[in-house]
Amino acid sequence: VSHQQTDWISIHSHICHLLIPVLGPQPCFHSEKDRKHGKEQLLRRQESLIALALSTAQGFVWAGKPLEAIPAALQALRFSSQVFGSGSVQLVPIYLLLAEASTGTGHLRQAAKYLSQAQWIILQTPGCSAALQSKLQRGLGLFSIAEGNLDQALYHLANDVYLATAEFGLNSVEASGGYLNMANIFFHQNKMDAANSLYTEV
């Protein structure tokens, strides 16, 4: 019952009315033109569901409610797998969000599985953007912090900053998250010169 309640609060109350046209029986079309139009309409509905589920999950994570984020992110993953395929690069941000939410709920083993899935997809995708690789490195860095492995975290966060600056430039706001997380680690280690330098950079 508690799982159903969390699921309802998280996502189903938002998408219930959108599910019937997507999951219900599809109309029978008599012409190729109508069939093509029907497929395009179904795809648009599925993409709308994915976008809504993903933004809802992200909102819960930002609000510090990782438990509520997981059902919404799983819905985004489900429909994204149907639309794009289970090995598609479009699934990486969802896996990273699931890893972050799982880490937030203390389920580190599950978070590690999601990160491994995201990493595997990126390794299988030639020419994957530096921006997406940067997000993966940040996810790995935050996971390492949760595990208490700060040296490993610094390694991943340095890669995050490198890839973000390669994609967006040296003074890009996209690199600031990596700098901030590194600064927090140095602050925790009482290395104030390094911490203050990175805070200034942010």
Short mmCIF file of C-alpha atoms in Angstrom, two decimals:
data_model
loop_
_atom_site.label_atom_id
_atom_site.label_comp_id
_atom_site.label_asym_id
_atom_site.label_seq_id
_atom_site.Cartn_x
_atom_site.Cartn_y
_atom_site.Cartn_z
CA VAL A 1 0.00 0.00 0.00
CA SER A 2 2.82 2.41 0.86
CA HIS A 3 4.48 1.69 -2.51
CA GLN A 4 1.19 2.36 -4.32
CA GLN A 5 0.75 5.60 -2.40
CA THR A 6 4.28 6.76 -3.24
CA ASP A 7 3.75 5.79 -6.87
CA TRP A 8 0.48 7.74 -7.02
CA ILE A 9 1.97 10.87 -5.41
CA SER A 10 5.10 10.67 -7.53
CA ILE A 11 3.77 10.23 -11.04
CA HIS A 12 0.49 8.39 -11.63
CA SER A 13 -1.70 11.26 -10.45
CA HIS A 14 0.00 13.37 -13.15
CA ILE A 15 -0.04 10.93 -16.05
CA CYS A 16 -3.10 8.71 -15.42
CA HIS A 17 -5.19 10.56 -18.02
CA LEU A 18 -2.36 10.27 -20.57
CA LEU A 19 -1.86 6.52 -20.22
CA ILE A 20 -5.10 5.30 -21.84
CA PRO A 21 -4.35 6.68 -25.34
CA VAL A 22 -0.83 5.23 -25.15
CA LEU A 23 -1.42 1.85 -23.47
CA GLY A 24 -4.96 1.17 -24.69
CA PRO A 25 -5.81 -0.57 -27.99
CA GLN A 26 -4.77 1.48 -30.99
CA PRO A 27 -7.38 2.25 -33.69
CA CYS A 28 -7.35 0.26 -36.92
CA PHE A 29 -6.36 2.44 -39.88
CA HIS A 30 -7.36 1.65 -43.45
CA SER A 31 -4.86 3.75 -45.39
CA GLU A 32 -1.08 4.07 -45.22
CA LYS A 33 -1.42 7.81 -44.68
CA ASP A 34 -3.71 7.27 -41.67
CA ARG A 35 -1.39 4.57 -40.27
CA LYS A 36 1.59 6.92 -40.55
CA HIS A 37 -0.35 9.74 -38.89
CA GLY A 38 -1.46 7.36 -36.10
CA LYS A 39 2.14 6.26 -35.44
CA GLU A 40 3.33 9.88 -35.33
CA GLN A 41 0.53 10.79 -32.92
CA LEU A 42 1.39 7.83 -30.65
CA LEU A 43 5.08 8.79 -30.69
CA ARG A 44 4.25 12.40 -29.71
CA ARG A 45 2.13 11.14 -26.81
CA GLN A 46 4.88 8.81 -25.65
CA GLU A 47 7.47 11.60 -25.85
CA SER A 48 5.16 13.89 -23.84
CA LEU A 49 4.83 11.18 -21.18
CA ILE A 50 8.61 10.75 -21.06
CA ALA A 51 9.21 14.50 -20.73
CA LEU A 52 6.57 14.86 -17.98
CA ALA A 53 7.83 11.84 -16.01
CA LEU A 54 11.46 12.95 -16.30
CA SER A 55 10.80 16.55 -15.26
CA THR A 56 8.64 15.34 -12.35
CA ALA A 57 11.40 13.00 -11.17
CA GLN A 58 14.02 15.75 -11.49
CA GLY A 59 11.81 18.10 -9.50
CA PHE A 60 11.54 15.61 -6.64
CA VAL A 61 15.34 15.11 -6.61
CA TRP A 62 15.93 18.87 -6.51
CA ALA A 63 13.36 19.15 -3.70
CA GLY A 64 15.28 16.56 -1.67
CA LYS A 65 12.61 13.86 -2.08
CA PRO A 66 14.53 11.01 -3.77
CA LEU A 67 12.02 8.32 -2.79
CA GLU A 68 9.22 10.10 -4.66
CA ALA A 69 11.49 10.62 -7.67
CA ILE A 70 12.06 6.90 -8.33
CA PRO A 71 8.56 5.88 -9.60
CA ALA A 72 8.48 8.86 -11.98
CA ALA A 73 11.98 8.10 -13.29
CA LEU A 74 11.04 4.43 -13.77
CA GLN A 75 8.05 5.49 -15.88
CA ALA A 76 10.36 7.66 -18.00
CA LEU A 77 12.70 4.69 -18.38
CA ARG A 78 9.88 2.36 -19.36
CA PHE A 79 8.53 4.56 -22.12
CA SER A 80 11.98 5.64 -23.31
CA SER A 81 12.98 1.99 -23.70
CA GLN A 82 9.86 1.40 -25.80
CA VAL A 83 10.40 4.47 -27.99
CA PHE A 84 14.19 4.55 -28.38
CA GLY A 85 15.32 1.00 -27.52
CA SER A 86 16.93 -0.41 -24.37
CA GLY A 87 20.48 0.48 -25.46
CA SER A 88 19.73 4.01 -26.60
CA VAL A 89 21.79 6.98 -25.43
CA GLN A 90 18.50 8.76 -24.59
CA LEU A 91 18.22 6.47 -21.56
CA VAL A 92 21.50 7.68 -19.99
CA PRO A 93 20.08 10.81 -18.26
CA ILE A 94 17.28 8.68 -16.82
CA TYR A 95 19.71 6.07 -15.46
CA LEU A 96 21.80 8.87 -13.93
CA LEU A 97 18.71 10.36 -12.30
CA LEU A 98 17.72 6.93 -10.95
CA ALA A 99 21.25 6.49 -9.60
CA GLU A 100 21.09 9.88 -7.86
CA ALA A 101 17.67 9.13 -6.37
CA SER A 102 18.76 5.63 -5.25
CA THR A 103 21.86 7.11 -3.63
CA GLY A 104 19.64 9.62 -1.86
CA THR A 105 17.54 6.82 -0.40
CA GLY A 106 20.64 4.90 0.71
CA HIS A 107 20.29 2.11 -1.88
CA LEU A 108 23.89 2.25 -3.08
CA ARG A 109 23.90 -1.20 -4.69
CA GLN A 110 20.91 -0.23 -6.88
CA ALA A 111 22.55 3.11 -7.67
CA ALA A 112 25.70 1.27 -8.80
CA LYS A 113 23.60 -0.86 -11.19
CA TYR A 114 22.02 2.22 -12.76
CA LEU A 115 25.43 3.89 -13.15
CA SER A 116 26.85 0.73 -14.74
CA GLN A 117 23.97 0.68 -17.22
CA ALA A 118 24.56 4.33 -18.14
CA GLN A 119 28.30 3.72 -18.49
CA TRP A 120 27.74 0.65 -20.68
CA ILE A 121 25.46 2.59 -23.05
CA ILE A 122 28.00 5.42 -23.38
CA LEU A 123 30.80 2.93 -24.08
CA GLN A 124 28.63 1.32 -26.77
CA THR A 125 27.87 4.68 -28.42
CA PRO A 126 30.67 5.93 -30.69
CA GLY A 127 30.89 9.70 -30.80
CA CYS A 128 28.88 10.17 -27.61
CA SER A 129 28.87 13.85 -26.67
CA ALA A 130 31.30 15.20 -24.10
CA ALA A 131 28.29 16.79 -22.36
CA LEU A 132 26.72 13.40 -21.66
CA GLN A 133 30.06 11.89 -20.64
CA SER A 134 30.47 14.82 -18.26
CA LYS A 135 27.11 14.01 -16.63
CA LEU A 136 28.17 10.39 -16.23
CA GLN A 137 31.44 11.43 -14.55
CA ARG A 138 29.52 13.71 -12.19
CA GLY A 139 27.14 10.87 -11.33
CA LEU A 140 30.10 8.57 -10.63
CA GLY A 141 31.69 11.32 -8.53
CA LEU A 142 28.58 11.86 -6.40
CA PHE A 143 28.24 8.10 -5.94
CA SER A 144 31.89 7.89 -4.80
CA ILE A 145 31.20 10.66 -2.26
CA ALA A 146 28.24 8.67 -0.92
CA GLU A 147 30.51 5.63 -0.59
CA GLY A 148 33.09 7.75 1.26
CA ASN A 149 35.73 7.26 -1.45
CA LEU A 150 36.78 10.89 -1.80
CA ASP A 151 39.92 10.30 -3.90
CA GLN A 152 37.85 8.40 -6.47
CA ALA A 153 35.23 11.15 -6.30
CA LEU A 154 37.84 13.82 -7.07
CA TYR A 155 39.05 11.79 -10.07
CA HIS A 156 35.53 11.57 -11.55
CA LEU A 157 34.71 15.20 -10.78
CA ALA A 158 37.96 16.37 -12.43
CA ASN A 159 36.89 14.39 -15.53
CA ASP A 160 33.47 16.01 -15.27
CA VAL A 161 35.04 19.50 -15.34
CA TYR A 162 37.41 18.56 -18.18
CA LEU A 163 34.61 17.19 -20.37
CA ALA A 164 32.25 20.07 -19.56
CA THR A 165 34.87 22.67 -20.48
CA ALA A 166 35.73 20.73 -23.65
CA GLU A 167 32.06 20.88 -24.68
CA PHE A 168 30.99 24.31 -23.40
CA GLY A 169 34.18 26.34 -22.79
CA LEU A 170 36.40 27.22 -19.82
CA ASN A 171 34.02 29.68 -18.18
CA SER A 172 30.83 27.70 -18.78
CA VAL A 173 28.19 27.39 -16.09
CA GLU A 174 28.00 23.67 -16.97
CA ALA A 175 31.44 23.15 -15.39
CA SER A 176 30.47 24.88 -12.12
CA GLY A 177 28.79 21.79 -10.63
CA GLY A 178 31.98 19.77 -10.89
CA TYR A 179 34.02 22.60 -9.34
CA LEU A 180 31.48 22.99 -6.52
CA ASN A 181 31.49 19.29 -5.63
CA MET A 182 35.31 19.22 -5.67
CA ALA A 183 35.41 22.33 -3.46
CA ASN A 184 33.07 20.68 -0.97
CA ILE A 185 35.38 17.66 -0.76
CA PHE A 186 38.45 19.83 -0.17
CA PHE A 187 36.48 21.80 2.44
CA HIS A 188 35.57 18.51 4.16
CA GLN A 189 39.27 17.52 4.10
CA ASN A 190 40.18 20.92 5.62
CA LYS A 191 42.24 21.84 2.51
CA MET A 192 41.01 25.40 2.60
CA ASP A 193 43.30 26.90 -0.06
CA ALA A 194 42.11 24.41 -2.69
CA ALA A 195 38.49 24.72 -1.52
CA ASN A 196 38.48 28.53 -1.59
CA SER A 197 40.14 28.57 -5.02
CA LEU A 198 37.42 26.32 -6.44
CA TYR A 199 34.62 28.24 -4.70
CA THR A 200 36.00 31.38 -6.32
CA GLU A 201 35.98 29.62 -9.68
CA VAL A 202 32.32 28.69 -9.18
#
